[in-house]
mmCIF file of C-alpha atoms in Angstrom:
data_model
loop_
_atom_site.group_PDB
_atom_site.id
_atom_site.type_symbol
_atom_site.label_atom_id
_atom_site.label_comp_id
_atom_site.label_asym_id
_atom_site.label_seq_id
_atom_site.Cartn_x
_atom_site.Cartn_y
_atom_site.Cartn_z
ATOM 1 C CA MET A 1 52.440 -11.534 99.399
ATOM 2 C CA GLU A 2 55.940 -10.587 98.214
ATOM 3 C CA ALA A 3 57.112 -14.183 98.458
ATOM 4 C CA GLY A 4 54.178 -15.381 96.375
ATOM 5 C CA THR A 5 54.868 -12.700 93.766
ATOM 6 C CA ALA A 6 58.532 -13.701 93.628
ATOM 7 C CA LEU A 7 57.603 -17.368 93.170
ATOM 8 C CA ARG A 8 55.211 -16.537 90.349
ATOM 9 C CA LEU A 9 57.849 -14.356 88.700
ATOM 10 C CA HIS A 10 60.433 -17.134 89.038
ATOM 11 C CA PHE A 11 58.048 -19.629 87.462
ATOM 12 C CA THR A 12 57.285 -17.260 84.613
ATOM 13 C CA LEU A 13 60.942 -16.602 83.862
ATOM 14 C CA HIS A 14 62.194 -20.164 84.232
ATOM 15 C CA THR A 15 59.330 -22.159 82.702
ATOM 16 C CA PRO A 16 59.935 -22.584 78.963
ATOM 17 C CA ILE A 17 56.802 -22.757 76.880
ATOM 18 C CA SER A 18 56.890 -23.959 73.316
ATOM 19 C CA VAL A 19 54.006 -23.313 70.978
ATOM 20 C CA SER A 20 53.494 -25.374 67.858
ATOM 21 C CA ASN A 21 51.041 -24.008 65.341
ATOM 22 C CA ARG A 22 51.264 -26.922 62.926
ATOM 23 C CA THR A 23 50.489 -30.351 64.244
ATOM 24 C CA SER A 24 49.588 -33.580 62.569
ATOM 25 C CA ASN A 25 46.150 -33.410 64.143
ATOM 26 C CA PRO A 26 44.283 -30.383 62.756
ATOM 27 C CA LYS A 27 42.020 -30.289 65.791
ATOM 28 C CA THR A 28 44.979 -29.731 68.095
ATOM 29 C CA ALA A 29 45.646 -26.040 67.758
ATOM 30 C CA PHE A 30 48.560 -25.648 70.181
ATOM 31 C CA THR A 31 50.906 -27.831 72.258
ATOM 32 C CA LEU A 32 52.334 -26.399 75.449
ATOM 33 C CA SER A 33 55.170 -28.104 77.307
ATOM 34 C CA SER A 34 56.463 -26.973 80.669
ATOM 35 C CA SER A 35 59.448 -28.478 82.443
ATOM 36 C CA PRO A 36 60.132 -27.730 86.124
ATOM 37 C CA SER A 37 63.576 -27.019 87.474
ATOM 38 C CA ARG A 38 64.250 -30.724 88.054
ATOM 39 C CA SER A 39 65.609 -32.407 84.952
ATOM 40 C CA HIS A 40 64.116 -35.859 85.633
ATOM 41 C CA SER A 41 60.445 -34.804 85.415
ATOM 42 C CA SER A 42 58.529 -33.201 82.552
ATOM 43 C CA THR A 43 54.873 -32.630 81.841
ATOM 44 C CA VAL A 44 53.233 -32.128 78.468
ATOM 45 C CA HIS A 45 49.809 -30.536 78.260
ATOM 46 C CA SER A 46 47.713 -30.428 75.129
ATOM 47 C CA PHE A 47 44.261 -29.093 74.625
ATOM 48 C CA LEU A 48 41.774 -28.646 71.847
ATOM 49 C CA GLY A 49 40.669 -25.245 70.624
ATOM 50 C CA PRO A 50 37.159 -23.989 71.416
ATOM 51 C CA LYS A 51 34.418 -25.530 69.332
ATOM 52 C CA PRO A 52 32.089 -23.037 67.648
ATOM 53 C CA LYS A 53 28.470 -23.141 68.760
ATOM 54 C CA ARG A 54 25.951 -24.120 66.119
ATOM 55 C CA ASP A 55 22.666 -22.331 65.694
ATOM 56 C CA PHE A 56 20.398 -25.092 64.446
ATOM 57 C CA LEU A 57 17.561 -22.684 63.632
ATOM 58 C CA ALA A 58 19.857 -20.537 61.490
ATOM 59 C CA ASP A 59 21.268 -23.638 59.785
ATOM 60 C CA TRP A 60 17.778 -24.889 58.994
ATOM 61 C CA ALA A 61 16.721 -21.497 57.632
ATOM 62 C CA SER A 62 19.784 -21.258 55.372
ATOM 63 C CA GLN A 63 19.210 -24.778 54.048
ATOM 64 C CA ASN A 64 15.513 -24.087 53.355
ATOM 65 C CA ASP A 65 15.814 -20.562 52.001
ATOM 66 C CA ASP A 66 13.119 -21.025 49.344
ATOM 67 C CA VAL A 67 10.603 -22.025 52.024
ATOM 68 C CA VAL A 68 11.501 -19.463 54.692
ATOM 69 C CA ARG A 69 11.437 -16.343 52.504
ATOM 70 C CA PRO A 70 7.774 -16.573 51.352
ATOM 71 C CA LEU A 71 6.614 -17.847 54.771
ATOM 72 C CA PRO A 72 5.446 -14.384 56.039
ATOM 73 C CA ILE A 73 3.269 -14.059 52.919
ATOM 74 C CA TYR A 74 1.524 -17.354 53.686
ATOM 75 C CA VAL A 75 1.027 -16.432 57.343
ATOM 76 C CA GLY A 76 -0.250 -12.924 56.524
ATOM 77 C CA THR A 77 -2.619 -14.185 53.828
ATOM 78 C CA ALA A 78 -4.021 -16.908 56.094
ATOM 79 C CA SER A 79 -4.496 -14.383 58.908
ATOM 80 C CA LEU A 80 -6.256 -11.957 56.567
ATOM 81 C CA PHE A 81 -8.740 -14.578 55.355
ATOM 82 C CA ALA A 82 -9.266 -15.842 58.905
ATOM 83 C CA VAL A 83 -10.254 -12.358 60.118
ATOM 84 C CA LEU A 84 -12.619 -11.824 57.188
ATOM 85 C CA PHE A 85 -14.175 -15.281 57.632
ATOM 86 C CA ASN A 86 -14.619 -14.731 61.375
ATOM 87 C CA ARG A 87 -16.330 -11.377 60.801
ATOM 88 C CA ALA A 88 -18.602 -12.876 58.125
ATOM 89 C CA ILE A 89 -19.890 -15.715 60.319
ATOM 90 C CA SER A 90 -20.078 -13.748 63.584
ATOM 91 C CA GLY A 91 -22.987 -11.612 62.403
ATOM 92 C CA ILE A 92 -21.202 -8.334 63.009
ATOM 93 C CA ALA A 93 -21.900 -5.486 60.593
ATOM 94 C CA PRO A 94 -19.271 -5.342 57.831
ATOM 95 C CA VAL A 95 -18.704 -1.647 58.519
ATOM 96 C CA ALA A 96 -16.094 -1.065 61.232
ATOM 97 C CA ASP A 97 -17.487 0.481 64.366
ATOM 98 C CA ALA A 98 -15.016 2.379 66.515
ATOM 99 C CA GLY A 99 -17.145 1.713 69.568
ATOM 100 C CA SER A 100 -16.983 -2.071 69.143
ATOM 101 C CA SER A 101 -14.068 -3.936 70.722
ATOM 102 C CA GLN A 102 -14.419 -6.652 68.082
ATOM 103 C CA SER A 103 -13.990 -4.129 65.286
ATOM 104 C CA ARG A 104 -10.890 -2.668 66.915
ATOM 105 C CA ALA A 105 -9.386 -6.131 67.311
ATOM 106 C CA ASP A 106 -10.148 -6.970 63.683
ATOM 107 C CA LEU A 107 -8.497 -3.765 62.449
ATOM 108 C CA LEU A 108 -5.365 -4.518 64.496
ATOM 109 C CA THR A 109 -5.234 -8.061 63.137
ATOM 110 C CA LEU A 110 -5.678 -6.819 59.571
ATOM 111 C CA GLY A 111 -2.766 -4.420 60.071
ATOM 112 C CA LEU A 112 -0.532 -7.204 61.352
ATOM 113 C CA ALA A 113 -1.540 -9.486 58.465
ATOM 114 C CA VAL A 114 -0.709 -6.829 55.872
ATOM 115 C CA THR A 115 2.617 -6.188 57.627
ATOM 116 C CA ASN A 116 3.473 -9.887 57.343
ATOM 117 C CA ILE A 117 2.648 -9.887 53.640
ATOM 118 C CA LEU A 118 4.826 -6.829 53.013
ATOM 119 C CA ALA A 119 7.693 -8.366 55.006
ATOM 120 C CA GLY A 120 7.487 -11.497 52.873
ATOM 121 C CA LEU A 121 7.616 -9.440 49.685
ATOM 122 C CA VAL A 122 10.742 -7.659 50.976
ATOM 123 C CA TRP A 123 12.387 -10.995 51.829
ATOM 124 C CA LEU A 124 11.686 -12.253 48.306
ATOM 125 C CA SER A 125 13.101 -9.119 46.667
ATOM 126 C CA ILE A 126 16.363 -9.149 48.664
ATOM 127 C CA ARG A 127 18.500 -12.199 47.989
ATOM 128 C CA PRO A 128 22.201 -12.818 48.525
ATOM 129 C CA LYS A 129 24.376 -12.383 45.463
ATOM 130 C CA SER A 130 25.174 -15.683 43.800
ATOM 131 C CA ILE A 131 28.872 -16.172 43.024
ATOM 132 C CA ALA A 132 29.793 -18.090 39.894
ATOM 133 C CA VAL A 133 32.252 -20.937 40.271
ATOM 134 C CA VAL A 134 35.441 -20.214 38.312
ATOM 135 C CA SER A 135 38.168 -22.809 38.758
ATOM 136 C CA LEU A 136 38.301 -22.605 42.515
ATOM 137 C CA ILE A 137 41.290 -24.207 44.217
ATOM 138 C CA PRO A 138 40.928 -24.518 48.022
ATOM 139 C CA LEU A 139 43.860 -23.467 50.154
ATOM 140 C CA HIS A 140 43.457 -24.959 53.618
ATOM 141 C CA SER A 141 44.922 -23.399 56.736
ATOM 142 C CA LEU A 142 44.249 -24.091 60.398
ATOM 143 C CA PHE A 143 41.206 -21.883 60.788
ATOM 144 C CA ILE A 144 40.568 -20.140 57.438
ATOM 145 C CA ILE A 145 39.889 -21.357 53.904
ATOM 146 C CA TRP A 146 40.716 -19.076 50.977
ATOM 147 C CA PHE A 147 39.914 -19.617 47.316
ATOM 148 C CA LYS A 148 42.229 -18.940 44.414
ATOM 149 C CA VAL A 149 40.941 -17.962 40.989
ATOM 150 C CA ASN A 150 42.876 -18.686 37.816
ATOM 151 C CA PRO A 151 43.420 -15.301 36.104
ATOM 152 C CA GLN A 152 41.588 -14.860 32.807
ATOM 153 C CA GLY A 153 44.177 -13.437 30.449
ATOM 154 C CA ALA A 154 47.491 -14.046 28.766
ATOM 155 C CA GLU A 155 50.948 -14.154 30.273
ATOM 156 C CA CYS A 156 52.976 -11.043 29.714
ATOM 157 C CA LYS A 157 56.675 -10.225 30.092
ATOM 158 C CA LYS A 158 57.388 -6.638 29.121
ATOM 159 C CA LEU A 159 60.436 -4.869 30.452
ATOM 160 C CA CYS A 160 62.307 -1.652 29.767
ATOM 161 C CA THR A 161 65.532 -2.949 28.240
ATOM 162 C CA ALA A 162 67.115 0.510 28.220
ATOM 163 C CA LEU A 163 67.709 0.235 31.962
ATOM 164 C CA PRO A 164 71.094 -0.950 33.266
ATOM 165 C CA ASP A 165 71.550 -4.492 34.529
ATOM 166 C CA VAL A 166 71.376 -3.384 38.160
ATOM 167 C CA ALA A 167 67.873 -1.966 37.748
ATOM 168 C CA LEU A 168 66.694 -4.889 35.579
ATOM 169 C CA THR A 169 67.947 -7.405 38.126
ATOM 170 C CA GLU A 170 66.089 -5.637 40.922
ATOM 171 C CA LEU A 171 62.865 -5.442 38.919
ATOM 172 C CA LEU A 172 63.012 -9.161 38.141
ATOM 173 C CA TRP A 173 63.788 -9.920 41.782
ATOM 174 C CA VAL A 174 60.706 -7.970 42.851
ATOM 175 C CA TRP A 175 58.494 -9.956 40.467
ATOM 176 C CA GLU A 176 59.919 -13.345 41.445
ATOM 177 C CA SER A 177 59.675 -12.568 45.156
ATOM 178 C CA LEU A 178 56.096 -11.315 45.030
ATOM 179 C CA SER A 179 54.856 -14.140 42.783
ATOM 180 C CA ASP A 180 56.529 -16.813 44.917
ATOM 181 C CA VAL A 181 55.645 -15.556 48.395
ATOM 182 C CA THR A 182 52.295 -13.778 47.968
ATOM 183 C CA CYS A 183 49.165 -14.220 45.870
ATOM 184 C CA CYS A 184 50.543 -11.772 43.282
ATOM 185 C CA ARG A 185 49.794 -12.829 39.683
ATOM 186 C CA SER A 186 50.139 -9.479 37.918
ATOM 187 C CA LEU A 187 52.688 -6.712 38.398
ATOM 188 C CA VAL A 188 52.834 -3.328 36.683
ATOM 189 C CA ILE A 189 55.403 -0.670 37.571
ATOM 190 C CA VAL A 190 55.007 2.863 36.232
ATOM 191 C CA TYR A 191 57.751 5.381 36.903
ATOM 192 C CA GLU A 192 58.453 8.819 35.433
ATOM 193 C CA SER A 193 55.417 8.536 33.096
ATOM 194 C CA SER A 194 56.766 5.265 31.657
ATOM 195 C CA CYS A 195 55.791 1.644 32.187
ATOM 196 C CA VAL A 196 59.082 -0.003 33.099
ATOM 197 C CA LEU A 197 57.625 -3.456 33.831
ATOM 198 C CA GLN A 198 54.492 -5.465 33.050
ATOM 199 C CA PHE A 199 54.801 -9.069 34.183
ATOM 200 C CA GLY A 200 52.439 -11.907 34.962
ATOM 201 C CA PHE A 201 48.894 -12.190 33.653
ATOM 202 C CA ALA A 202 47.356 -9.330 31.705
ATOM 203 C CA ALA A 203 44.007 -8.760 30.044
ATOM 204 C CA GLU A 204 43.694 -9.834 26.417
ATOM 205 C CA SER A 205 42.906 -7.198 23.810
ATOM 206 C CA SER A 206 40.578 -9.723 22.109
ATOM 207 C CA PRO A 207 39.455 -13.063 23.556
ATOM 208 C CA GLY A 208 41.745 -15.862 22.472
ATOM 209 C CA ASN A 209 44.194 -13.863 20.364
ATOM 210 C CA GLY A 210 46.959 -13.948 22.995
ATOM 211 C CA GLU A 211 47.735 -10.235 22.685
ATOM 212 C CA VAL A 212 47.729 -8.356 25.974
ATOM 213 C CA VAL A 213 46.394 -4.905 26.769
ATOM 214 C CA SER A 214 49.302 -2.512 27.113
ATOM 215 C CA VAL A 215 49.422 0.036 29.909
ATOM 216 C CA ASP A 216 48.318 3.497 28.801
ATOM 217 C CA THR A 217 50.413 5.505 31.249
ATOM 218 C CA ASP A 218 48.900 8.873 30.316
ATOM 219 C CA LYS A 219 45.361 7.657 30.930
ATOM 220 C CA LEU A 220 46.386 5.835 34.108
ATOM 221 C CA MET A 221 48.125 8.884 35.581
ATOM 222 C CA GLN A 222 45.104 11.088 34.909
ATOM 223 C CA GLY A 223 42.761 8.713 36.736
ATOM 224 C CA SER A 224 41.560 9.171 40.291
ATOM 225 C CA VAL A 225 43.189 5.927 41.456
ATOM 226 C CA TYR A 226 46.709 6.997 40.512
ATOM 227 C CA GLN A 227 46.226 10.579 41.655
ATOM 228 C CA GLY A 228 44.814 9.519 45.025
ATOM 229 C CA VAL A 229 47.648 7.101 45.785
ATOM 230 C CA VAL A 230 50.454 9.459 44.735
ATOM 231 C CA LYS A 231 48.879 12.396 46.558
ATOM 232 C CA SER A 232 48.437 10.467 49.808
ATOM 233 C CA GLY A 233 51.852 8.820 49.559
ATOM 234 C CA THR A 234 50.529 5.718 51.329
ATOM 235 C CA GLN A 235 49.683 2.228 50.158
ATOM 236 C CA SER A 236 46.114 1.506 49.065
ATOM 237 C CA TYR A 237 44.779 -2.044 49.413
ATOM 238 C CA LEU A 238 41.669 -3.006 47.439
ATOM 239 C CA ALA A 239 40.914 -6.295 49.187
ATOM 240 C CA ASN A 240 37.930 -7.113 46.955
ATOM 241 C CA LEU A 241 38.459 -5.372 43.625
ATOM 242 C CA SER A 242 34.983 -6.111 42.282
ATOM 243 C CA LEU A 243 33.480 -3.762 44.899
ATOM 244 C CA TYR A 244 35.516 -0.714 43.826
ATOM 245 C CA PRO A 245 34.464 1.529 40.911
ATOM 246 C CA GLY A 246 38.136 2.353 40.280
ATOM 247 C CA LYS A 247 38.534 -1.085 38.689
ATOM 248 C CA SER A 248 37.669 0.485 35.326
ATOM 249 C CA GLU A 249 40.915 2.485 35.489
ATOM 250 C CA LEU A 250 42.946 -0.753 35.462
ATOM 251 C CA PRO A 251 41.867 -2.367 32.147
ATOM 252 C CA PHE A 252 45.249 -4.035 31.676
ATOM 253 C CA LEU A 253 44.667 -6.399 34.613
ATOM 254 C CA PRO A 254 42.783 -9.697 34.115
ATOM 255 C CA SER A 255 39.027 -9.235 34.356
ATOM 256 C CA ASN A 256 38.753 -11.587 37.347
ATOM 257 C CA THR A 257 41.564 -10.067 39.403
ATOM 258 C CA GLN A 258 40.448 -10.456 42.994
ATOM 259 C CA ALA A 259 42.602 -8.010 44.976
ATOM 260 C CA VAL A 260 44.988 -5.165 44.167
ATOM 261 C CA ILE A 261 47.667 -3.315 46.086
ATOM 262 C CA LEU A 262 48.562 0.168 44.859
ATOM 263 C CA GLN A 263 52.024 1.020 46.188
ATOM 264 C CA PRO A 264 53.355 4.544 45.524
ATOM 265 C CA LEU A 265 56.992 4.830 44.476
ATOM 266 C CA GLY A 266 57.753 8.196 45.991
ATOM 267 C CA ASP A 267 55.928 10.884 44.021
ATOM 268 C CA LYS A 268 57.144 9.666 40.633
ATOM 269 C CA GLY A 269 55.467 6.326 40.118
ATOM 270 C CA ILE A 270 53.327 3.472 41.308
ATOM 271 C CA ALA A 271 53.467 -0.318 41.570
ATOM 272 C CA ILE A 272 50.198 -2.120 40.806
ATOM 273 C CA ILE A 273 50.089 -5.634 42.262
ATOM 274 C CA GLY A 274 47.165 -7.863 41.277
ATOM 275 C CA GLY A 275 46.285 -10.976 43.273
ATOM 276 C CA ASP A 276 44.183 -14.059 42.565
ATOM 277 C CA THR A 277 42.618 -14.272 46.046
ATOM 278 C CA ILE A 278 40.118 -11.990 47.790
ATOM 279 C CA ARG A 279 41.820 -10.514 50.874
ATOM 280 C CA GLY A 280 44.829 -12.652 49.942
ATOM 281 C CA PHE A 281 47.493 -10.108 50.916
ATOM 282 C CA THR A 282 48.222 -10.293 54.640
ATOM 283 C CA THR A 283 49.329 -7.406 56.823
ATOM 284 C CA SER A 284 52.868 -8.773 56.656
ATOM 285 C CA ASP A 285 52.690 -8.774 52.856
ATOM 286 C CA GLN A 286 51.497 -5.177 52.846
ATOM 287 C CA ALA A 287 54.309 -4.033 55.151
ATOM 288 C CA TRP A 288 56.879 -5.916 53.081
ATOM 289 C CA ILE A 289 55.572 -4.408 49.843
ATOM 290 C CA THR A 290 55.890 -0.949 51.394
ATOM 291 C CA TYR A 291 59.608 -1.543 51.995
ATOM 292 C CA ILE A 292 59.998 -2.924 48.469
ATOM 293 C CA GLY A 293 58.391 0.241 47.113
ATOM 294 C CA GLU A 294 60.870 2.432 48.970
ATOM 295 C CA LYS A 295 63.791 0.363 47.643
ATOM 296 C CA LEU A 296 62.450 0.478 44.079
ATOM 297 C CA ASP A 297 61.984 4.239 44.258
ATOM 298 C CA SER A 298 65.586 4.649 45.387
ATOM 299 C CA THR A 299 66.894 2.485 42.536
ATOM 300 C CA LEU A 300 64.696 3.719 39.691
ATOM 301 C CA ALA A 301 65.302 7.364 40.562
ATOM 302 C CA LYS A 302 68.936 6.879 39.505
ATOM 303 C CA TYR A 303 68.297 5.361 36.082
ATOM 304 C CA VAL A 304 64.771 5.905 34.758
ATOM 305 C CA LYS A 305 64.125 8.681 32.297
ATOM 306 C CA PRO A 306 60.811 9.170 30.453
ATOM 307 C CA HIS A 307 60.779 6.563 27.669
ATOM 308 C CA PRO A 308 58.556 3.667 26.543
ATOM 309 C CA TYR A 309 59.341 0.112 27.508
ATOM 310 C CA LEU A 310 60.494 -2.560 25.066
ATOM 311 C CA VAL A 311 59.354 -6.174 24.828
ATOM 312 C CA THR A 312 61.916 -8.826 25.766
#
């Protein structure tokens, strides 16, 4: 037993395994290569990932939704008329008799028929929410497909010019890094009751006029979103912004912003990061943004005093 364990341990430690996540064939998920201790022999193994099982009945139901939903109503109505027709031609008294087995069976069938009709009415009243198509751009990965939405608003570049070059350079670096690496399309940084940066897309004050909605810091800081994030001291990720009532407290973001990260900057400010993709910020992005928030807090604490920003 010990010898076998030692051999398995030796094989584990001396058998290099390389994993390739990106291959020319999208069906080939991974490529494993193992080379034994002899240099003149090598073996390459490749395998396909598991294929998902298809539920043909579910596929058919989803493709024929308009037929499936009212189906219980048709079945219940047909059953109801069949029971009444059978009782009419069978010569049984129309009044239900508890002592008659036929009457008891008819009452049970009538109950089931009415239940089917009610179930059909419920199915018709509950329908999945239809999502409007707004300039969707598919982003393909190996297993998942996301959709980007073009922000509805005007581009904005507002910066506090009273800050020294060191702070301005770091703020611009934060914007360029987030917009290049993540799905960030809007960035607002509020610190010491002042908006020190508003970059990216912003909501328009009037449709088509090109003027953006400025950040009302007093109103923002009094809202539950700001207070909750600063009080908890932890990052808040709104993966699907349309589902959160706090969206009304962020009127300066584009109306079709898909996801938002609220990153506290110590207890003196907040960074609001708007994305164009639902659940577009990965766990790595969230961790990275947390570190950026700590660095920004350290820098801005040295230079920022309460004052309004200026347009550059």
